[in-house]
Short mmCIF file of C-alpha atoms in Angstrom, two decimals:
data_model
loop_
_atom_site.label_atom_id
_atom_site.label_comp_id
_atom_site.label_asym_id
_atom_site.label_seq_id
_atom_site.Cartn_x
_atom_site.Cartn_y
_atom_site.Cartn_z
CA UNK A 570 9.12 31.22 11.92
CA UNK A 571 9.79 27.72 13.76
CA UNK A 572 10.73 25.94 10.75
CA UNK A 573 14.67 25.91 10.34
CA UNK A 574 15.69 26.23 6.63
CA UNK A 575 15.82 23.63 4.06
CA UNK A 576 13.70 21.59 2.04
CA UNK A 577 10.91 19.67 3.47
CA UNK A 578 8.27 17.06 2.36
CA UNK A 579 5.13 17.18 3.90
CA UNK A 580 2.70 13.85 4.48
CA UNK A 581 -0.98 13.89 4.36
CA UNK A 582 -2.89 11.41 5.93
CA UNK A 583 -6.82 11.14 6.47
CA UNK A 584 -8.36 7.62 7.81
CA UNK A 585 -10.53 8.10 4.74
CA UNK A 586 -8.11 8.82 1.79
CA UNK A 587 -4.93 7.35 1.03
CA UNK A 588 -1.81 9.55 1.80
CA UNK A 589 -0.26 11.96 -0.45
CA UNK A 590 3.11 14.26 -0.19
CA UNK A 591 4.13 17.43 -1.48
CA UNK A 592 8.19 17.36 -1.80
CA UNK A 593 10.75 19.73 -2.86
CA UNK A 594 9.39 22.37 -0.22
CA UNK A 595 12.01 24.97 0.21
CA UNK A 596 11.77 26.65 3.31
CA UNK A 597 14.05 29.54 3.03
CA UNK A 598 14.41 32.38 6.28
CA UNK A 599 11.87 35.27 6.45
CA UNK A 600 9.77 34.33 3.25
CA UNK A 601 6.31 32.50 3.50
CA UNK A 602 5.74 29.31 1.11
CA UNK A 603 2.21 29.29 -0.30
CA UNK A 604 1.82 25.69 -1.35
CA UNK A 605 -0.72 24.66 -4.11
CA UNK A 606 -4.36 23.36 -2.99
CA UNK A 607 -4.03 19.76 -2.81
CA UNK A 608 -7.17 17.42 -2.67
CA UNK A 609 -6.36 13.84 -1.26
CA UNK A 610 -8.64 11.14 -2.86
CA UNK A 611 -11.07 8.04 -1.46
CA UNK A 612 -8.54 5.52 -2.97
CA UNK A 613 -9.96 1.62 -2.71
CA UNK A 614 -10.93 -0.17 0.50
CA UNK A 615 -9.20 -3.83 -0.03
CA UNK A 616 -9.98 -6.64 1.75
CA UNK A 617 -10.58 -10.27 1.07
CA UNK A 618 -9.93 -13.81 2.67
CA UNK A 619 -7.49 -16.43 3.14
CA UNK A 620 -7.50 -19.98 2.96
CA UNK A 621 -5.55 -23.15 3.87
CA UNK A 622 -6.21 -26.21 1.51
CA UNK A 623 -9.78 -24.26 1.06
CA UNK A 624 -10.17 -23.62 4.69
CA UNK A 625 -10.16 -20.06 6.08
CA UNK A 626 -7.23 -20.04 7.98
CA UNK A 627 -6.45 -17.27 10.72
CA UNK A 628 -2.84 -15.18 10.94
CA UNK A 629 -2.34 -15.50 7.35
CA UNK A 630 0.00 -12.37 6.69
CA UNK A 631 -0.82 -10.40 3.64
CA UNK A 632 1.53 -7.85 1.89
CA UNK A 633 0.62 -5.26 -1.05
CA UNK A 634 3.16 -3.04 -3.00
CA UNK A 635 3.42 -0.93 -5.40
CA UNK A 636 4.79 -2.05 -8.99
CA UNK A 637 7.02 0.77 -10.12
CA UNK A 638 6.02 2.07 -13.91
CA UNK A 639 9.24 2.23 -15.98
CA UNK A 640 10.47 6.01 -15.60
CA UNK A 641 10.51 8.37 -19.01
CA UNK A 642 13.98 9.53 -19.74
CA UNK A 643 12.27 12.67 -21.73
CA UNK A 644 9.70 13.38 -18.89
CA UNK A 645 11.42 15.66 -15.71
CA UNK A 646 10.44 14.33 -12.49
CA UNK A 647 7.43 16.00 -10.67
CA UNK A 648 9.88 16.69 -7.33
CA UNK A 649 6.16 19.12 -6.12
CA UNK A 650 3.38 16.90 -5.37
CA UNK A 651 4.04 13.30 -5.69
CA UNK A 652 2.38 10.08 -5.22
CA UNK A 653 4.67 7.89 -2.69
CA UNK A 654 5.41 4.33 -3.41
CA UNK A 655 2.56 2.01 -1.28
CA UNK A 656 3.59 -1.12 0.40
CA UNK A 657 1.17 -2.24 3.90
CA UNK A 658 0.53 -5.41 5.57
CA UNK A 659 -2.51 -7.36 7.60
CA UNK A 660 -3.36 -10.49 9.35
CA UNK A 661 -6.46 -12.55 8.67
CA UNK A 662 -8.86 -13.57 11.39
CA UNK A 663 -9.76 -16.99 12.76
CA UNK A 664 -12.15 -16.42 9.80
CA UNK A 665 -9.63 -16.20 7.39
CA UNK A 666 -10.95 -12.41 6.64
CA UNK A 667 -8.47 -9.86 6.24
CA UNK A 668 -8.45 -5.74 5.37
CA UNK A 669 -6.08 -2.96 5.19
CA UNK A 670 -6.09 -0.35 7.34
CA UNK A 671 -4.68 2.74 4.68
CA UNK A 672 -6.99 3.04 1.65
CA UNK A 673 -4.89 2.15 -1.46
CA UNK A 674 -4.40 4.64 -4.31
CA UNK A 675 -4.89 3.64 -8.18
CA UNK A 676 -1.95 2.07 -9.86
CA UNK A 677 -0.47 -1.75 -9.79
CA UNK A 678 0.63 -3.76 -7.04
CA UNK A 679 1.58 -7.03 -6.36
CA UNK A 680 -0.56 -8.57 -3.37
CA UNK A 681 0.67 -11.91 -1.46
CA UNK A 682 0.36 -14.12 1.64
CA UNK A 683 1.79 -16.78 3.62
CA UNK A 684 1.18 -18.80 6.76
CA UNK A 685 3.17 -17.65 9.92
CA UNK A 686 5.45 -20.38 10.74
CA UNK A 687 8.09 -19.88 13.58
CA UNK A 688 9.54 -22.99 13.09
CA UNK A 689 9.68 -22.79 8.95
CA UNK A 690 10.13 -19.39 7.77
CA UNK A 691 10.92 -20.87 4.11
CA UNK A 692 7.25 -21.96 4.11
CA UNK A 693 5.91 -18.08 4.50
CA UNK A 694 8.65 -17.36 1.44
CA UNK A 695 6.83 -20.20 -0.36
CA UNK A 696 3.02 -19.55 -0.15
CA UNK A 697 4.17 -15.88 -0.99
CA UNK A 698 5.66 -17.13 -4.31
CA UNK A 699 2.72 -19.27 -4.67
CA UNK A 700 -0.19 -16.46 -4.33
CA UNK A 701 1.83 -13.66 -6.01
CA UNK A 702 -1.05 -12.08 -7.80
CA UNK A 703 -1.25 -8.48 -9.95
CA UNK A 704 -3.95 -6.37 -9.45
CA UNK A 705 -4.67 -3.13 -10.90
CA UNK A 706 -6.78 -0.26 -8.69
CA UNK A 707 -8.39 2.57 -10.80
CA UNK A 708 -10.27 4.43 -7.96
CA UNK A 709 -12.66 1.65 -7.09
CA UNK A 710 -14.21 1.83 -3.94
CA UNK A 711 -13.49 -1.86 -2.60
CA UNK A 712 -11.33 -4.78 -4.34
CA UNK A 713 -11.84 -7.77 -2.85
CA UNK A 714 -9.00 -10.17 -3.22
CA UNK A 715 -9.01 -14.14 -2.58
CA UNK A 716 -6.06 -16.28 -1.42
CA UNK A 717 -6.13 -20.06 -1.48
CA UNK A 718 -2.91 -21.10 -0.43
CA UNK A 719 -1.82 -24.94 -1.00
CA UNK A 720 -2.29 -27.47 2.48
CA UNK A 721 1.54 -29.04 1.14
CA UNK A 722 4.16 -28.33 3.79
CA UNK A 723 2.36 -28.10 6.39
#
């Protein structure tokens, strides 16, 4: 009775299972909405290290995000219960050790880092082009990822 009509997506999040939304929820005046039973998933712990001409290095910033599959023109959208697109970010530690917070769900993604650098912000866009790697996550339950990032420029 406090919900105002429209549609509405609704967010799930658990610490240990990666987010999922149900969209297309139409919340119409004086009817209930039974949504369907929806059962959110482990997804993969990731985590690795980084290094600086094969030294851990410390504030490395690492990004992950999702590579979009190609959409099927004779396939309707699922507009119910959708996975969102996944993109986070992390620091390593003076140890070069880094983790995500949000467990990642299966699918592809592109994972990358680079050096912070006030003074040379071309140099982050540069390690990023040079560790660009593809992974692909099928429901492991860790995925341990290695970045050796080259000592030039610095």
């Amino acid at each position: 009775p406090l919900l105002n009509p429209g549609t509405y997506q609704l967010k799930f999040r658990h610490p240990d299972h990666y987010d999922i939304s149900l969209r297309g929820n139409q919340v119409t005046d004086g009817q209930t909405l039974n949504l369907p039973t929806t059962r959110m998933k482990a997804g993969t712990v990731l985590n690795g290290i980084a290094r600086l001409g094969g030294r851990p290095k410390g504030q490395v910033k690492v990004t992950i995000s999702t590579i979009p599959e190609p959409m099927d023109p004779n396939q309707p959208p699922n507009d119910f219960a959708m996975q969102l697109a996944f993109s986070a970010e992390c620091y390593s530690n003076e140890k070069g050790q880094f983790a995500f917070t949000q467990r990642v769900p299966p699918g592809r993604y592109h994972v990358m880092a680079g050096r912070q650098d006030a003074s040379n912000i071309l140099m982050q866009i540069a390690d990023f082009s040079s560790t660009k790697k593809e992974i692909v996550l099928s429901g492991q339950k860790k995925f341990f990822v290695q970045f050796d990032i080259p000592q030039s420029g610095n």
